[in-house]
Structures are given as structure tokens and as C-alpha cells.
GROMACS .gro file of C-alpha atoms in nm:
model
  288
    1MET     CA    1   0.011   0.004  -0.010
    2LEU     CA    2   0.077   0.371  -0.057
    3ILE     CA    3   0.090   0.583   0.211
    4ALA     CA    4   0.081   0.983   0.215
    5ASP     CA    5   0.299   1.080   0.547
    6GLU     CA    6   0.214   1.441   0.534
    7GLY     CA    7   0.373   1.528   0.852
    8ASN     CA    8   0.683   1.381   0.741
    9ASP     CA    9   0.697   1.533   0.393
   10ARG     CA   10   0.685   1.197   0.242
   11LEU     CA   11   0.543   0.889   0.051
   12LEU     CA   12   0.578   0.520   0.174
   13ILE     CA   13   0.500   0.190   0.003
   14VAL     CA   14   0.458  -0.069   0.273
   15ASN     CA   15   0.386  -0.422   0.255
   16PRO     CA   16   0.117  -0.621   0.475
   17GLN     CA   17   0.414  -0.736   0.687
   18LYS     CA   18   0.499  -0.351   0.764
   19LYS     CA   19   0.813  -0.344   0.582
   20ILE     CA   20   0.892  -0.020   0.344
   21LEU     CA   21   0.963  -0.109  -0.003
   22TRP     CA   22   0.979   0.238  -0.155
   23LYS     CA   23   1.038   0.593  -0.003
   24TYR     CA   24   1.016   0.942  -0.163
   25ARG     CA   25   1.064   1.260   0.026
   26PHE     CA   26   0.944   1.633  -0.067
   27HIS     CA   27   1.193   1.915  -0.063
   28GLY     CA   28   1.092   2.275  -0.062
   29THR     CA   29   0.765   2.226   0.043
   30LYS     CA   30   0.541   2.368   0.375
   31VAL     CA   31   0.385   2.015   0.418
   32GLY     CA   32   0.410   1.684   0.269
   33ALA     CA   33   0.162   1.505   0.052
   34ASP     CA   34  -0.189   1.524   0.145
   35ASP     CA   35  -0.308   1.250  -0.083
   36ALA     CA   36  -0.134   1.000  -0.307
   37PHE     CA   37  -0.282   0.748  -0.584
   38PHE     CA   38  -0.107   0.502  -0.794
   39THR     CA   39  -0.136   0.583  -1.157
   40ASP     CA   40   0.007   0.467  -1.496
   41HIS     CA   41  -0.055   0.036  -1.398
   42GLY     CA   42   0.162   0.129  -1.050
   43LYS     CA   43   0.444   0.291  -1.214
   44GLN     CA   44   0.403   0.621  -1.102
   45VAL     CA   45   0.217   0.819  -0.827
   46ILE     CA   46   0.007   1.139  -0.851
   47VAL     CA   47   0.029   1.368  -0.526
   48ASN     CA   48  -0.139   1.685  -0.392
   49LEU     CA   49   0.048   1.903  -0.183
   50GLU     CA   50  -0.245   2.075  -0.027
   51HIS     CA   51  -0.034   2.323   0.206
   52SER     CA   52   0.203   2.400  -0.050
   53GLN     CA   53  -0.059   2.464  -0.365
   54PHE     CA   54   0.111   2.211  -0.581
   55LEU     CA   55   0.054   1.869  -0.783
   56GLU     CA   56   0.312   1.636  -0.880
   57LYS     CA   57   0.347   1.304  -1.025
   58VAL     CA   58   0.646   1.122  -0.956
   59ASP     CA   59   0.788   0.804  -1.133
   60ILE     CA   60   0.849   0.515  -0.868
   61ALA     CA   61   1.152   0.360  -1.039
   62SER     CA   62   1.360   0.671  -1.102
   63HIS     CA   63   1.212   0.858  -0.770
   64LYS     CA   64   1.208   1.171  -0.989
   65PRO     CA   65   0.919   1.416  -1.075
   66VAL     CA   66   0.776   1.375  -1.410
   67TRP     CA   67   0.493   1.657  -1.399
   68GLN     CA   68   0.409   1.929  -1.188
   69TYR     CA   69   0.154   2.195  -1.193
   70GLY     CA   70   0.089   2.481  -0.944
   71ARG     CA   71   0.288   2.790  -0.806
   72LEU     CA   72   0.483   2.621  -0.499
   73GLY     CA   73   0.344   2.807  -0.197
   74TYR     CA   74   0.151   3.068  -0.363
   75PRO     CA   75  -0.212   3.032  -0.333
   76GLY     CA   76  -0.443   3.195  -0.586
   77SER     CA   77  -0.699   3.166  -0.869
   78THR     CA   78  -0.534   3.249  -1.190
   79GLY     CA   79  -0.291   3.096  -1.428
   80GLU     CA   80  -0.168   2.762  -1.235
   81GLU     CA   81  -0.267   2.891  -0.910
   82MET     CA   82  -0.487   2.686  -0.664
   83TYR     CA   83  -0.590   2.724  -0.307
   84PHE     CA   84  -0.568   2.408  -0.096
   85PRO     CA   85  -0.603   2.160  -0.375
   86ASP     CA   86  -0.712   1.818  -0.258
   87ASP     CA   87  -0.761   1.463  -0.431
   88ALA     CA   88  -0.574   1.464  -0.754
   89TYR     CA   89  -0.646   1.202  -0.992
   90GLN     CA   90  -0.516   1.095  -1.314
   91MET     CA   91  -0.779   1.007  -1.564
   92PRO     CA   92  -0.734   0.713  -1.807
   93GLY     CA   93  -0.675   1.001  -2.098
   94GLY     CA   94  -0.392   1.140  -1.891
   95ASN     CA   95  -0.587   1.444  -1.770
   96VAL     CA   96  -0.575   1.525  -1.393
   97ILE     CA   97  -0.876   1.620  -1.201
   98VAL     CA   98  -0.846   1.800  -0.834
   99ALA     CA   99  -1.069   1.969  -0.585
  100ASP     CA  100  -0.957   2.301  -0.547
  101ILE     CA  101  -1.146   2.368  -0.199
  102ARG     CA  102  -1.077   2.725  -0.115
  103ASN     CA  103  -1.167   2.837  -0.469
  104CYS     CA  104  -1.471   2.608  -0.456
  105ARG     CA  105  -1.427   2.445  -0.754
  106ILE     CA  106  -1.313   2.113  -0.921
  107ILE     CA  107  -1.083   2.165  -1.222
  108GLU     CA  108  -0.962   1.924  -1.515
  109ILE     CA  109  -0.609   1.993  -1.627
  110SER     CA  110  -0.450   1.846  -1.909
  111PRO     CA  111  -0.106   1.741  -1.945
  112ASP     CA  112   0.009   2.053  -2.142
  113LYS     CA  113  -0.117   2.234  -1.774
  114ARG     CA  114  -0.456   2.394  -1.952
  115ILE     CA  115  -0.742   2.396  -1.765
  116ILE     CA  116  -1.006   2.226  -1.979
  117ARG     CA  117  -1.323   2.192  -1.760
  118GLN     CA  118  -1.454   2.335  -1.465
  119ALA     CA  119  -1.757   2.238  -1.209
  120GLY     CA  120  -1.841   2.527  -0.948
  121GLU     CA  121  -1.739   2.906  -0.992
  122THR     CA  122  -1.408   3.027  -0.879
  123GLY     CA  123  -1.437   3.202  -0.531
  124ASN     CA  124  -1.818   3.149  -0.543
  125CYS     CA  125  -1.868   2.946  -0.211
  126SER     CA  126  -2.253   3.028  -0.196
  127ASN     CA  127  -2.535   2.808  -0.201
  128ALA     CA  128  -2.653   2.937  -0.542
  129LYS     CA  129  -2.711   2.685  -0.814
  130GLY     CA  130  -2.394   2.547  -0.996
  131THR     CA  131  -2.165   2.637  -0.683
  132LEU     CA  132  -1.982   2.406  -0.486
  133ARG     CA  133  -1.931   2.488  -0.119
  134SER     CA  134  -1.540   2.376  -0.056
  135PRO     CA  135  -1.544   2.066  -0.226
  136ASN     CA  136  -1.250   1.848  -0.106
  137GLY     CA  137  -1.336   1.518  -0.273
  138ASP     CA  138  -1.358   1.432  -0.642
  139THR     CA  139  -1.341   1.027  -0.650
  140PRO     CA  140  -1.377   0.903  -1.051
  141LEU     CA  141  -1.636   0.638  -1.061
  142SER     CA  142  -1.626   0.338  -1.296
  143ASN     CA  143  -1.930   0.457  -1.489
  144GLY     CA  144  -1.748   0.790  -1.535
  145ASP     CA  145  -1.915   0.992  -1.275
  146MET     CA  146  -1.768   1.162  -1.027
  147LEU     CA  147  -1.817   1.174  -0.656
  148VAL     CA  148  -1.786   1.453  -0.481
  149SER     CA  149  -1.782   1.564  -0.109
  150GLU     CA  150  -1.849   1.943  -0.005
  151ILE     CA  151  -1.706   2.056   0.354
  152GLN     CA  152  -1.928   2.366   0.433
  153ASN     CA  153  -2.259   2.215   0.385
  154ASN     CA  154  -2.182   1.830   0.468
  155VAL     CA  155  -2.334   1.730   0.120
  156LEU     CA  156  -2.229   1.422  -0.088
  157THR     CA  157  -2.297   1.461  -0.480
  158GLU     CA  158  -2.276   1.253  -0.776
  159LEU     CA  159  -2.175   1.452  -1.110
  160GLY     CA  160  -2.232   1.285  -1.439
  161PRO     CA  161  -1.971   1.278  -1.738
  162ASP     CA  162  -2.109   1.606  -1.835
  163TRP     CA  163  -2.016   1.724  -1.466
  164LYS     CA  164  -2.355   1.804  -1.384
  165PRO     CA  165  -2.543   1.669  -1.042
  166ARG     CA  166  -2.733   1.334  -1.086
  167TRP     CA  167  -2.809   1.330  -0.711
  168SER     CA  168  -2.708   1.499  -0.372
  169LEU     CA  169  -2.763   1.384  -0.045
  170LYS     CA  170  -2.703   1.599   0.317
  171LEU     CA  171  -2.494   1.378   0.533
  172PRO     CA  172  -2.508   1.296   0.895
  173ILE     CA  173  -2.161   1.368   0.984
  174ARG     CA  174  -1.946   1.682   0.985
  175TYR     CA  175  -1.663   1.764   0.744
  176PRO     CA  176  -1.698   1.488   0.481
  177SER     CA  177  -1.387   1.390   0.359
  178ASP     CA  178  -1.247   1.165   0.047
  179PRO     CA  179  -1.574   0.962  -0.058
  180GLN     CA  180  -1.520   0.618  -0.173
  181PRO     CA  181  -1.747   0.338  -0.317
  182THR     CA  182  -1.829   0.036  -0.200
  183LYS     CA  183  -1.864  -0.312  -0.412
  184ASN     CA  184  -2.232  -0.316  -0.304
  185GLY     CA  185  -2.304   0.029  -0.496
  186ASN     CA  186  -2.318   0.249  -0.160
  187TYR     CA  187  -2.030   0.495  -0.026
  188VAL     CA  188  -1.805   0.517   0.265
  189ILE     CA  189  -1.717   0.855   0.380
  190ALA     CA  190  -1.474   0.975   0.680
  191GLY     CA  191  -1.591   1.258   0.897
  192TYR     CA  192  -1.274   1.447   0.946
  193THR     CA  193  -1.367   1.548   1.315
  194ASN     CA  194  -1.249   1.431   1.672
  195PRO     CA  195  -1.401   1.222   1.740
  196GLY     CA  196  -1.383   1.104   1.399
  197LYS     CA  197  -1.654   0.929   1.222
  198ILE     CA  198  -1.668   0.669   0.907
  199ILE     CA  199  -2.007   0.571   0.771
  200ILE     CA  200  -2.155   0.354   0.469
  201ILE     CA  201  -2.436   0.520   0.325
  202SER     CA  202  -2.685   0.476   0.044
  203LYS     CA  203  -2.744   0.732  -0.199
  204HIS     CA  204  -3.105   0.743  -0.081
  205GLY     CA  205  -2.928   0.847   0.287
  206ARG     CA  206  -2.970   0.511   0.462
  207VAL     CA  207  -2.680   0.446   0.688
  208ILE     CA  208  -2.561   0.074   0.627
  209TRP     CA  209  -2.282   0.094   0.875
  210ARG     CA  210  -2.104   0.288   1.146
  211ASP     CA  211  -1.770   0.261   1.295
  212ARG     CA  212  -1.775   0.174   1.625
  213THR     CA  213  -1.397   0.128   1.733
  214VAL     CA  214  -1.368  -0.082   2.017
  215THR     CA  215  -0.985  -0.124   2.056
  216GLY     CA  216  -0.780   0.155   2.153
  217ARG     CA  217  -0.867   0.518   2.166
  218ALA     CA  218  -1.130   0.691   1.944
  219LEU     CA  219  -1.051   0.795   1.602
  220ASN     CA  220  -0.929   1.150   1.560
  221HIS     CA  221  -0.959   1.337   1.224
  222PRO     CA  222  -1.003   1.054   0.956
  223SER     CA  223  -0.964   1.154   0.609
  224LEU     CA  224  -0.998   0.869   0.410
  225ALA     CA  225  -1.172   0.543   0.425
  226GLU     CA  226  -1.224   0.275   0.181
  227GLN     CA  227  -1.339  -0.060   0.151
  228LEU     CA  228  -1.135  -0.360   0.128
  229PRO     CA  229  -1.202  -0.684  -0.119
  230ASP     CA  230  -1.289  -0.874   0.204
  231GLY     CA  231  -1.522  -0.606   0.319
  232ASN     CA  232  -1.349  -0.446   0.623
  233ILE     CA  233  -1.244  -0.079   0.589
  234MET     CA  234  -0.912   0.078   0.578
  235ALA     CA  235  -0.882   0.413   0.677
  236THR     CA  236  -0.610   0.721   0.780
  237ASP     CA  237  -0.668   0.793   1.134
  238ASP     CA  238  -0.456   1.132   1.097
  239LEU     CA  239  -0.423   1.290   1.427
  240ASN     CA  240  -0.359   0.935   1.589
  241ASP     CA  241  -0.072   0.901   1.329
  242ARG     CA  242  -0.191   0.565   1.199
  243VAL     CA  243  -0.345   0.385   0.913
  244ILE     CA  244  -0.572   0.106   1.007
  245VAL     CA  245  -0.799  -0.166   0.907
  246ILE     CA  246  -1.129  -0.179   1.113
  247ASP     CA  247  -1.316  -0.522   1.109
  248ARG     CA  248  -1.696  -0.408   0.987
  249LYS     CA  249  -1.870  -0.691   1.217
  250THR     CA  250  -1.661  -0.598   1.588
  251GLY     CA  251  -1.532  -0.278   1.520
  252ARG     CA  252  -1.188  -0.426   1.626
  253VAL     CA  253  -0.837  -0.280   1.471
  254LEU     CA  254  -0.712  -0.580   1.250
  255TRP     CA  255  -0.410  -0.413   1.120
  256GLN     CA  256  -0.213  -0.089   1.183
  257TYR     CA  257   0.070   0.092   1.035
  258GLY     CA  258   0.221   0.370   1.290
  259VAL     CA  259   0.195   0.411   1.682
  260THR     CA  260  -0.159   0.533   1.793
  261GLY     CA  261  -0.067   0.860   1.907
  262VAL     CA  262   0.284   0.892   1.871
  263GLY     CA  263   0.416   1.092   1.555
  264GLY     CA  264   0.755   0.993   1.454
  265SER     CA  265   0.964   0.926   1.126
  266ARG     CA  266   1.190   0.609   1.203
  267HIS     CA  267   1.040   0.257   1.089
  268GLY     CA  268   0.703   0.187   1.175
  269TYR     CA  269   0.612   0.553   1.275
  270LEU     CA  270   0.375   0.809   1.079
  271ARG     CA  271   0.332   1.159   1.142
  272GLU     CA  272  -0.030   1.275   1.061
  273PRO     CA  273  -0.086   1.042   0.748
  274ASP     CA  274  -0.343   1.161   0.519
  275GLY     CA  275  -0.397   0.925   0.243
  276PHE     CA  276  -0.348   0.569   0.103
  277ASP     CA  277  -0.385   0.359  -0.203
  278ILE     CA  278  -0.361  -0.032  -0.229
  279ILE     CA  279  -0.253  -0.240  -0.533
  280PRO     CA  280  -0.444  -0.541  -0.525
  281SER     CA  281  -0.260  -0.864  -0.492
  282GLY     CA  282  -0.151  -1.042  -0.790
  283MET     CA  283  -0.177  -0.679  -0.999
  284PRO     CA  284   0.119  -0.473  -1.113
  285GLY     CA  285  -0.085  -0.166  -1.038
  286ARG     CA  286  -0.410   0.043  -1.107
  287THR     CA  287  -0.531   0.356  -1.234
  288ARG     CA  288  -0.825   0.552  -1.175
   0.00000   0.00000   0.00000
């Protein structure tokens, strides 16, 4: 699995036995990777550095950046500027989508760094039609749609291929973060709060499951949760400095990387991890 270890300004690839297989450290940034996802069949990683207003794609074999976007350290809304970019994904055709939180928009960027499409109005964070209120998730779905979470109004929306809303849902959690689809057509979403919350919800608003972790301390600002093939939930527990797997039936933590509540950079430790991605067993990689 890939871990965006934000507080340590680095990316890690870790196997289930917790051995570090690959490491990449950022330089010249204010804070490291907020989220990171495998792309190009597992050969590269697309990263958003939210607090540094920057996107970067890194080649795993060479440890070198192969594409960058933004003005490092300069928030804004013109040219390549972004204002707290979150959840950068590379699409199958090579374009990159990203939620530009404080500009209240989602943008699609071509490889030659042109904005070719946008949802929301730049700087308009109102509830008016066609606006987005601090979007922080823009998950591409297998049907070509996009799953969008909005911080200010706690709303989950599915946008169609034309980037128009198919449906919207008011969520029963605050500060929804990084929604992901489940294998049964529902959605798992983290509430970036303390105590943190993770739910699985249908598009009709029915809560299928709530996290009730019974081992260790309560979740503290989890920012990403995803259902594993066996049905259990993997999540970043950001301010508890760990990535965990939760048993859906019992609430027990089955696996974790990082020491609960103890930030660090030596082997086995993380500092405010914010994102992860997984290459399923037997596959060379995956492209979202």
C-alpha cells in the first residue's frame, strides 16, 4: 500500500508485513503529500500537496517528478494557481482532476497544463445553483461519474460525465472527506472530526454501517476510508498518526501501521498520515 505521510513530507510503499518497499521525500514544501494515488499501472504516483498549493507526479523507479502543476507555496486562482488542492486523480486519458477547496471548484487539467473543464464558480462558495461549497473530494467512478464531497454544507453529490449533478445527499456527519464507492453500490465516507466518524451510506440516505471502534482510542480526524475486497474498512486516522484496518463486524482494529498517538519518522512510525492507495494482490498496479 501507498501511504501519504503528510507530517513527515514523504510517501511510503509498505507491504502487509509492514516492510518499507519504497520511499520518496519532498523538498522545498511547507507540508508533504495530503493524498497520493497510484497511476500509470502502478509505475507512477499522483500527489497533491495541499498546503503547498502544488500537484506532482512521481516516477517510482527513478524517484523523480515527471509532471508538476501549480505555484509552489503561492495560493491563488489565476494561471496555475490553486488554493488548497485536494484529491488529485489522473484520468485514463492522461488529464488530472483536482478539488480546489478554497476556490470552491473542481478543475480538469490537461498534460500541457491547461484547465479544460471546471465544476463550480471560482471563488463563489455560496449555495447558489452551479456552485460548490469547499469541495474536498472528487472520486472518479467506474461509470464515468464523479463523487464529490463538500465541507461547508456536509453534502455528497454524484456528477455525471457532463459534470452536472445526478443526485445530492445531506450527510449525517460533519466535514465529510474523500468519499469512496463500496462493492455493493453504496459509499464509505470519513468525517474529519474528533472524535472521528466513518459511515457507509446509500445514495438514498440510509446509513448501512457506522464505525464503532472498540480497541484503542477513538478516531481522531480520519480523512480517508475505503472498503477492502474482504469488506473491512481501511482508513487514515490522521491525528492518531496511524493507518488502520477496521473489522466491520466487531469494530476491532485488525491491522495498523504507525504507533497510536505517537508521531515519528523512524521505521513503523507515521506523522499525520492523510492518504493511502492499494495495489490489489496479483496486480502490477491500477489506474483510476
